[in-house]
mmCIF file of C-alpha atoms in Angstrom:
data_model
loop_
_atom_site.group_PDB
_atom_site.id
_atom_site.type_symbol
_atom_site.label_atom_id
_atom_site.label_comp_id
_atom_site.label_asym_id
_atom_site.label_seq_id
_atom_site.Cartn_x
_atom_site.Cartn_y
_atom_site.Cartn_z
ATOM 1 C CA MET A 1 -37.001 -1.798 -11.478
ATOM 2 C CA THR A 2 -34.640 -1.172 -8.568
ATOM 3 C CA LYS A 3 -31.591 -3.433 -8.449
ATOM 4 C CA LYS A 4 -28.956 -3.718 -5.750
ATOM 5 C CA LEU A 5 -26.070 -3.094 -8.162
ATOM 6 C CA GLY A 6 -26.204 -1.106 -11.371
ATOM 7 C CA PHE A 7 -23.277 -0.897 -13.771
ATOM 8 C CA ILE A 8 -23.226 1.915 -16.298
ATOM 9 C CA GLY A 9 -20.555 0.571 -18.599
ATOM 10 C CA ALA A 10 -20.116 -3.192 -18.909
ATOM 11 C CA GLY A 11 -16.446 -3.457 -19.844
ATOM 12 C CA ASN A 12 -13.723 -5.693 -18.445
ATOM 13 C CA MET A 13 -13.504 -4.034 -15.032
ATOM 14 C CA ALA A 14 -17.261 -4.085 -14.562
ATOM 15 C CA GLU A 15 -17.281 -7.756 -15.507
ATOM 16 C CA ALA A 16 -14.496 -8.525 -13.020
ATOM 17 C CA ILE A 17 -16.430 -6.848 -10.184
ATOM 18 C CA ILE A 18 -19.703 -8.535 -11.179
ATOM 19 C CA ALA A 19 -18.118 -11.992 -11.413
ATOM 20 C CA GLY A 20 -16.288 -11.560 -8.114
ATOM 21 C CA ALA A 21 -19.329 -10.275 -6.240
ATOM 22 C CA ILE A 22 -21.487 -13.155 -7.520
ATOM 23 C CA LYS A 23 -18.844 -15.772 -6.709
ATOM 24 C CA ALA A 24 -18.394 -14.374 -3.189
ATOM 25 C CA GLY A 25 -22.146 -14.466 -2.602
ATOM 26 C CA ALA A 26 -22.288 -10.710 -2.052
ATOM 27 C CA VAL A 27 -25.110 -10.458 -4.589
ATOM 28 C CA THR A 28 -27.134 -12.660 -6.924
ATOM 29 C CA PRO A 29 -27.132 -12.197 -10.714
ATOM 30 C CA SER A 30 -30.791 -11.176 -10.721
ATOM 31 C CA ASP A 31 -29.928 -8.243 -8.430
ATOM 32 C CA ILE A 32 -27.528 -6.749 -10.990
ATOM 33 C CA ILE A 33 -28.377 -4.584 -13.973
ATOM 34 C CA ALA A 34 -25.820 -3.428 -16.544
ATOM 35 C CA SER A 35 -26.118 -0.938 -19.374
ATOM 36 C CA ASP A 36 -23.741 -0.312 -22.242
ATOM 37 C CA MET A 37 -23.753 1.156 -25.744
ATOM 38 C CA ASP A 38 -22.460 -2.149 -27.131
ATOM 39 C CA LYS A 39 -25.433 -4.502 -27.651
ATOM 40 C CA ALA A 40 -23.161 -7.501 -28.200
ATOM 41 C CA ARG A 41 -21.417 -6.813 -24.912
ATOM 42 C CA LEU A 42 -24.741 -6.640 -23.079
ATOM 43 C CA SER A 43 -25.861 -9.930 -24.609
ATOM 44 C CA TYR A 44 -22.594 -11.523 -23.502
ATOM 45 C CA MET A 45 -22.971 -10.217 -19.934
ATOM 46 C CA ALA A 46 -26.541 -11.485 -19.690
ATOM 47 C CA GLU A 47 -25.633 -14.915 -21.048
ATOM 48 C CA LYS A 48 -22.341 -15.310 -19.193
ATOM 49 C CA HIS A 49 -23.289 -13.901 -15.783
ATOM 50 C CA GLY A 50 -27.084 -13.907 -15.738
ATOM 51 C CA VAL A 51 -27.395 -10.165 -15.086
ATOM 52 C CA VAL A 52 -30.193 -7.969 -16.374
ATOM 53 C CA ALA A 53 -29.062 -6.118 -19.509
ATOM 54 C CA SER A 54 -30.345 -2.662 -20.383
ATOM 55 C CA LYS A 55 -29.642 -0.129 -23.113
ATOM 56 C CA ASP A 56 -31.005 2.598 -20.830
ATOM 57 C CA ASN A 57 -28.578 4.218 -18.373
ATOM 58 C CA ALA A 58 -31.468 6.028 -16.680
ATOM 59 C CA THR A 59 -33.000 2.693 -15.666
ATOM 60 C CA THR A 60 -29.671 1.394 -14.358
ATOM 61 C CA ALA A 61 -29.328 4.599 -12.313
ATOM 62 C CA GLN A 62 -32.302 3.555 -10.168
ATOM 63 C CA SER A 63 -30.109 0.923 -8.457
ATOM 64 C CA GLU A 64 -29.038 1.054 -4.823
ATOM 65 C CA ILE A 65 -25.332 1.083 -5.718
ATOM 66 C CA ILE A 66 -24.385 2.599 -9.077
ATOM 67 C CA PHE A 67 -20.991 1.909 -10.633
ATOM 68 C CA LEU A 68 -19.879 4.506 -13.180
ATOM 69 C CA SER A 69 -17.494 2.124 -14.947
ATOM 70 C CA ILE A 70 -16.997 4.398 -17.948
ATOM 71 C CA LYS A 71 -14.168 6.409 -19.499
ATOM 72 C CA PRO A 72 -13.439 9.798 -17.894
ATOM 73 C CA HIS A 73 -14.297 11.795 -21.018
ATOM 74 C CA ILE A 74 -17.941 10.648 -21.038
ATOM 75 C CA TYR A 75 -18.705 11.278 -17.358
ATOM 76 C CA ASP A 76 -20.403 14.621 -18.088
ATOM 77 C CA ALA A 77 -22.661 13.126 -20.748
ATOM 78 C CA VAL A 78 -23.660 10.129 -18.643
ATOM 79 C CA ILE A 79 -24.290 12.177 -15.498
ATOM 80 C CA SER A 80 -26.517 14.528 -17.502
ATOM 81 C CA GLU A 81 -28.403 11.484 -18.792
ATOM 82 C CA ILE A 82 -29.059 9.926 -15.371
ATOM 83 C CA LYS A 83 -29.381 12.998 -13.163
ATOM 84 C CA ALA A 84 -33.176 13.213 -13.366
ATOM 85 C CA THR A 85 -33.865 9.544 -12.604
ATOM 86 C CA ILE A 86 -31.029 8.553 -10.282
ATOM 87 C CA ASN A 87 -31.985 6.852 -7.022
ATOM 88 C CA PRO A 88 -31.645 9.722 -4.483
ATOM 89 C CA ASN A 89 -30.369 7.307 -1.804
ATOM 90 C CA ALA A 90 -27.899 5.518 -4.073
ATOM 91 C CA LEU A 91 -24.209 5.087 -3.494
ATOM 92 C CA VAL A 92 -22.431 6.291 -6.621
ATOM 93 C CA ILE A 93 -19.114 4.549 -7.284
ATOM 94 C CA ILE A 94 -16.500 6.296 -9.397
ATOM 95 C CA ILE A 95 -14.173 4.039 -11.394
ATOM 96 C CA ALA A 96 -12.049 6.437 -13.450
ATOM 97 C CA ALA A 97 -8.677 8.135 -13.199
ATOM 98 C CA GLY A 98 -8.790 11.890 -12.758
ATOM 99 C CA ILE A 99 -12.451 12.097 -11.705
ATOM 100 C CA SER A 100 -12.906 13.526 -8.204
ATOM 101 C CA ILE A 101 -15.672 13.141 -5.656
ATOM 102 C CA SER A 102 -16.420 16.867 -5.803
ATOM 103 C CA TYR A 103 -16.629 16.736 -9.617
ATOM 104 C CA VAL A 104 -19.358 14.080 -9.554
ATOM 105 C CA LYS A 105 -21.188 15.544 -6.563
ATOM 106 C CA GLU A 106 -21.339 18.977 -8.169
ATOM 107 C CA ARG A 107 -22.768 17.612 -11.415
ATOM 108 C CA LEU A 108 -25.297 15.376 -9.660
ATOM 109 C CA GLY A 109 -26.287 18.145 -7.259
ATOM 110 C CA GLY A 110 -25.268 16.097 -4.221
ATOM 111 C CA GLY A 111 -25.354 12.439 -3.331
ATOM 112 C CA LYS A 112 -23.212 9.817 -1.645
ATOM 113 C CA ILE A 113 -20.065 9.331 -3.706
ATOM 114 C CA ILE A 114 -17.301 6.752 -3.310
ATOM 115 C CA LYS A 115 -14.177 7.098 -5.420
ATOM 116 C CA THR A 116 -12.409 3.823 -6.231
ATOM 117 C CA MET A 117 -9.448 2.749 -8.301
ATOM 118 C CA PRO A 118 -9.246 -1.007 -8.932
ATOM 119 C CA ASN A 119 -6.454 -2.437 -11.067
ATOM 120 C CA THR A 120 -6.660 -5.020 -13.830
ATOM 121 C CA PRO A 121 -5.640 -8.076 -11.705
ATOM 122 C CA ALA A 122 -9.154 -7.764 -10.282
ATOM 123 C CA MET A 123 -10.062 -9.772 -13.373
ATOM 124 C CA VAL A 124 -8.353 -12.788 -11.788
ATOM 125 C CA ASN A 125 -9.458 -11.991 -8.200
ATOM 126 C CA HIS A 126 -6.070 -10.556 -7.213
ATOM 127 C CA GLY A 127 -6.871 -6.890 -7.595
ATOM 128 C CA MET A 128 -5.875 -3.933 -5.467
ATOM 129 C CA THR A 129 -8.485 -1.207 -5.001
ATOM 130 C CA ALA A 130 -8.153 2.177 -3.320
ATOM 131 C CA VAL A 131 -11.351 3.543 -1.794
ATOM 132 C CA CYS A 132 -12.339 7.019 -0.595
ATOM 133 C CA ALA A 133 -15.865 7.967 0.508
ATOM 134 C CA SER A 134 -17.563 11.337 0.727
ATOM 135 C CA GLU A 135 -18.288 12.532 4.256
ATOM 136 C CA ASN A 136 -22.001 11.635 4.097
ATOM 137 C CA VAL A 137 -21.377 7.915 3.436
ATOM 138 C CA THR A 138 -22.065 5.838 6.550
ATOM 139 C CA GLU A 139 -19.762 3.134 7.889
ATOM 140 C CA SER A 140 -22.241 0.408 6.970
ATOM 141 C CA GLU A 141 -22.572 1.762 3.422
ATOM 142 C CA LEU A 142 -18.802 1.886 3.051
ATOM 143 C CA ALA A 143 -18.587 -1.679 4.381
ATOM 144 C CA GLN A 144 -20.982 -2.809 1.630
ATOM 145 C CA VAL A 145 -18.713 -1.388 -1.050
ATOM 146 C CA LEU A 146 -15.548 -2.747 0.557
ATOM 147 C CA ASN A 147 -17.167 -6.187 0.636
ATOM 148 C CA ILE A 148 -17.763 -6.024 -3.106
ATOM 149 C CA PHE A 149 -14.209 -4.978 -3.961
ATOM 150 C CA ASN A 150 -12.687 -7.433 -1.469
ATOM 151 C CA SER A 151 -14.369 -10.166 -3.507
ATOM 152 C CA VAL A 152 -11.899 -9.407 -6.337
ATOM 153 C CA GLY A 153 -8.769 -8.787 -4.267
ATOM 154 C CA LYS A 154 -7.755 -6.408 -1.489
ATOM 155 C CA THR A 155 -8.740 -2.853 -0.604
ATOM 156 C CA GLU A 156 -7.130 0.132 1.064
ATOM 157 C CA ILE A 157 -8.988 3.208 2.334
ATOM 158 C CA LEU A 158 -7.026 6.295 1.313
ATOM 159 C CA PRO A 159 -7.623 10.055 1.322
ATOM 160 C CA GLU A 160 -8.393 11.331 -2.148
ATOM 161 C CA ARG A 161 -5.185 13.391 -2.213
ATOM 162 C CA LEU A 162 -3.142 10.149 -2.278
ATOM 163 C CA PHE A 163 -4.893 8.593 -5.265
ATOM 164 C CA ASP A 164 -2.166 9.896 -7.584
ATOM 165 C CA ALA A 165 0.517 7.937 -5.709
ATOM 166 C CA TYR A 166 -1.768 4.918 -5.413
ATOM 167 C CA THR A 167 -2.502 4.925 -9.152
ATOM 168 C CA ALA A 168 1.202 4.931 -9.950
ATOM 169 C CA LEU A 169 1.908 2.117 -7.468
ATOM 170 C CA ALA A 170 -1.054 -0.171 -8.146
ATOM 171 C CA GLY A 171 -3.209 1.092 -10.973
ATOM 172 C CA SER A 172 -0.387 1.283 -13.500
ATOM 173 C CA SER A 173 2.120 -1.154 -12.026
ATOM 174 C CA PRO A 174 0.764 -4.291 -13.721
ATOM 175 C CA ALA A 175 2.225 -2.799 -16.907
ATOM 176 C CA TYR A 176 5.630 -2.445 -15.238
ATOM 177 C CA ALA A 177 5.448 -6.020 -13.965
ATOM 178 C CA PHE A 178 4.504 -7.366 -17.399
ATOM 179 C CA MET A 179 7.498 -5.555 -18.906
ATOM 180 C CA PHE A 180 9.820 -7.012 -16.254
ATOM 181 C CA ILE A 181 8.504 -10.537 -16.786
ATOM 182 C CA GLU A 182 8.852 -10.151 -20.548
ATOM 183 C CA ALA A 183 12.457 -8.967 -20.148
ATOM 184 C CA MET A 184 13.240 -11.919 -17.862
ATOM 185 C CA ALA A 185 11.747 -14.319 -20.392
ATOM 186 C CA ASP A 186 13.790 -12.698 -23.186
ATOM 187 C CA ALA A 187 16.924 -13.278 -21.136
ATOM 188 C CA GLY A 188 15.913 -16.890 -20.608
ATOM 189 C CA VAL A 189 15.494 -17.353 -24.364
ATOM 190 C CA LYS A 190 18.878 -15.697 -24.929
ATOM 191 C CA HIS A 191 20.444 -18.354 -22.729
ATOM 192 C CA GLY A 192 18.691 -21.327 -24.312
ATOM 193 C CA LEU A 193 15.280 -21.750 -22.697
ATOM 194 C CA PRO A 194 12.236 -22.224 -24.960
ATOM 195 C CA ARG A 195 10.006 -19.120 -24.951
ATOM 196 C CA ALA A 196 6.989 -20.747 -23.276
ATOM 197 C CA GLN A 197 9.095 -22.233 -20.475
ATOM 198 C CA ALA A 198 11.026 -18.998 -19.955
ATOM 199 C CA LEU A 199 7.776 -17.090 -19.585
ATOM 200 C CA GLN A 200 6.238 -19.651 -17.222
ATOM 201 C CA ILE A 201 9.368 -19.748 -15.038
ATOM 202 C CA SER A 202 9.631 -15.940 -14.895
ATOM 203 C CA THR A 203 5.946 -15.509 -14.058
ATOM 204 C CA GLN A 204 5.944 -18.084 -11.274
ATOM 205 C CA ALA A 205 9.189 -16.734 -9.825
ATOM 206 C CA LEU A 206 7.748 -13.217 -9.454
ATOM 207 C CA LEU A 207 4.409 -14.506 -8.200
ATOM 208 C CA GLY A 208 6.211 -16.533 -5.542
ATOM 209 C CA ALA A 209 8.392 -13.601 -4.506
ATOM 210 C CA ALA A 210 5.351 -11.344 -4.106
ATOM 211 C CA LYS A 211 3.505 -13.999 -2.097
ATOM 212 C CA MET A 212 6.537 -14.559 0.138
ATOM 213 C CA LEU A 213 6.803 -10.844 0.866
ATOM 214 C CA GLN A 214 3.081 -10.622 1.593
ATOM 215 C CA GLU A 215 2.992 -13.612 3.938
ATOM 216 C CA THR A 216 6.244 -13.041 5.849
ATOM 217 C CA ASN A 217 5.741 -9.266 6.219
ATOM 218 C CA GLU A 218 9.528 -8.916 6.167
ATOM 219 C CA HIS A 219 11.266 -5.885 4.691
ATOM 220 C CA PRO A 220 12.012 -6.603 1.012
ATOM 221 C CA ALA A 221 15.696 -5.825 1.565
ATOM 222 C CA LYS A 222 15.912 -8.595 4.177
ATOM 223 C CA LEU A 223 14.392 -11.135 1.810
ATOM 224 C CA ARG A 224 16.683 -9.977 -0.994
ATOM 225 C CA ASP A 225 19.742 -10.363 1.242
ATOM 226 C CA ALA A 226 18.669 -13.903 2.093
ATOM 227 C CA VAL A 227 18.979 -14.815 -1.606
ATOM 228 C CA CYS A 228 22.344 -13.085 -2.063
ATOM 229 C CA SER A 229 25.062 -15.538 -1.007
ATOM 230 C CA PRO A 230 28.529 -13.985 -0.590
ATOM 231 C CA GLY A 231 30.347 -13.988 -3.912
ATOM 232 C CA GLY A 232 27.391 -15.741 -5.541
ATOM 233 C CA THR A 233 25.337 -15.470 -8.698
ATOM 234 C CA THR A 234 22.477 -13.396 -7.277
ATOM 235 C CA ILE A 235 24.620 -10.594 -5.878
ATOM 236 C CA ALA A 236 26.333 -10.358 -9.259
ATOM 237 C CA ALA A 237 22.918 -9.839 -10.878
ATOM 238 C CA VAL A 238 21.838 -7.340 -8.205
ATOM 239 C CA CYS A 239 25.010 -5.300 -8.715
ATOM 240 C CA GLU A 240 24.329 -5.194 -12.450
ATOM 241 C CA LEU A 241 20.776 -3.941 -11.825
ATOM 242 C CA GLU A 242 22.131 -1.230 -9.517
ATOM 243 C CA LYS A 243 24.807 -0.243 -12.056
ATOM 244 C CA ASN A 244 22.108 0.223 -14.691
ATOM 245 C CA GLY A 245 19.887 2.334 -12.440
ATOM 246 C CA PHE A 246 17.132 -0.210 -11.864
ATOM 247 C CA ARG A 247 15.654 1.366 -8.737
ATOM 248 C CA ASN A 248 16.032 4.902 -10.040
ATOM 249 C CA ALA A 249 14.227 3.910 -13.246
ATOM 250 C CA VAL A 250 11.316 2.491 -11.223
ATOM 251 C CA ILE A 251 11.074 5.583 -9.010
ATOM 252 C CA SER A 252 11.284 7.896 -12.040
ATOM 253 C CA ALA A 253 8.551 5.932 -13.822
ATOM 254 C CA ILE A 254 6.222 6.162 -10.823
ATOM 255 C CA THR A 255 6.936 9.890 -10.480
ATOM 256 C CA ALA A 256 6.065 10.391 -14.163
ATOM 257 C CA CYS A 257 2.807 8.510 -13.584
ATOM 258 C CA VAL A 258 1.918 10.702 -10.586
ATOM 259 C CA GLU A 259 2.619 13.870 -12.574
ATOM 260 C CA LYS A 260 0.451 12.685 -15.483
ATOM 261 C CA TYR A 261 -2.389 11.783 -13.099
ATOM 262 C CA ASN A 262 -2.326 15.277 -11.603
ATOM 263 C CA LYS A 263 -2.418 16.865 -15.055
ATOM 264 C CA MET A 264 -5.461 14.732 -15.928
ATOM 265 C CA SER A 265 -7.170 15.787 -12.712
#
């Protein structure tokens, strides 16, 4: 039973990719098979998205494109399980921090491997995914995979050596953004706004700022300066952020993330 897309691991990221690919018309539900240890999760995926559910990873591994959407610590076990039955012409997609192309290729005994790192906003079709393909992947094969990930956001092709920096900037940064929004909302509550309104205002303000930067392609400093009127309220806030080491804290956090990624690798 060969399917176009096979997902070993049917968690949130797999679901985001499946939903996005179906919505974009890149694939039909009947062309997708997913396997997972959680029977309830498989039942949900079959009912919600119409995919074929399987408890057998070896069957899923017969697909044309195989997504290893599993935790890094079980890669060895899963690869051992599928190695004998894997489609020899399949594209194998890595979705895990710290797992390299060479690591998977060595354990499979070869193959066409594409390392990816999507982030959680893929669940709402605003993801950012880094992509790196092994040298034996053709341009048309890479285009197929890019098409799938572009259905849940944007993609960037990067050399594998830059995945540590990418992970710190995009993979982990939703957590930083959520903390910033939460802090803004707390400040709004401190100054009298109801919690729900403070959160909605903070979220929309940051969403709008990001969209403005993306669409104007201006340097962020130029857009910041446009908000900072001489002697005004915004420059007072900016000076307070600088005094408290805002930018240094962000850079230090990203550096810590890069260092942790390299230790995991």
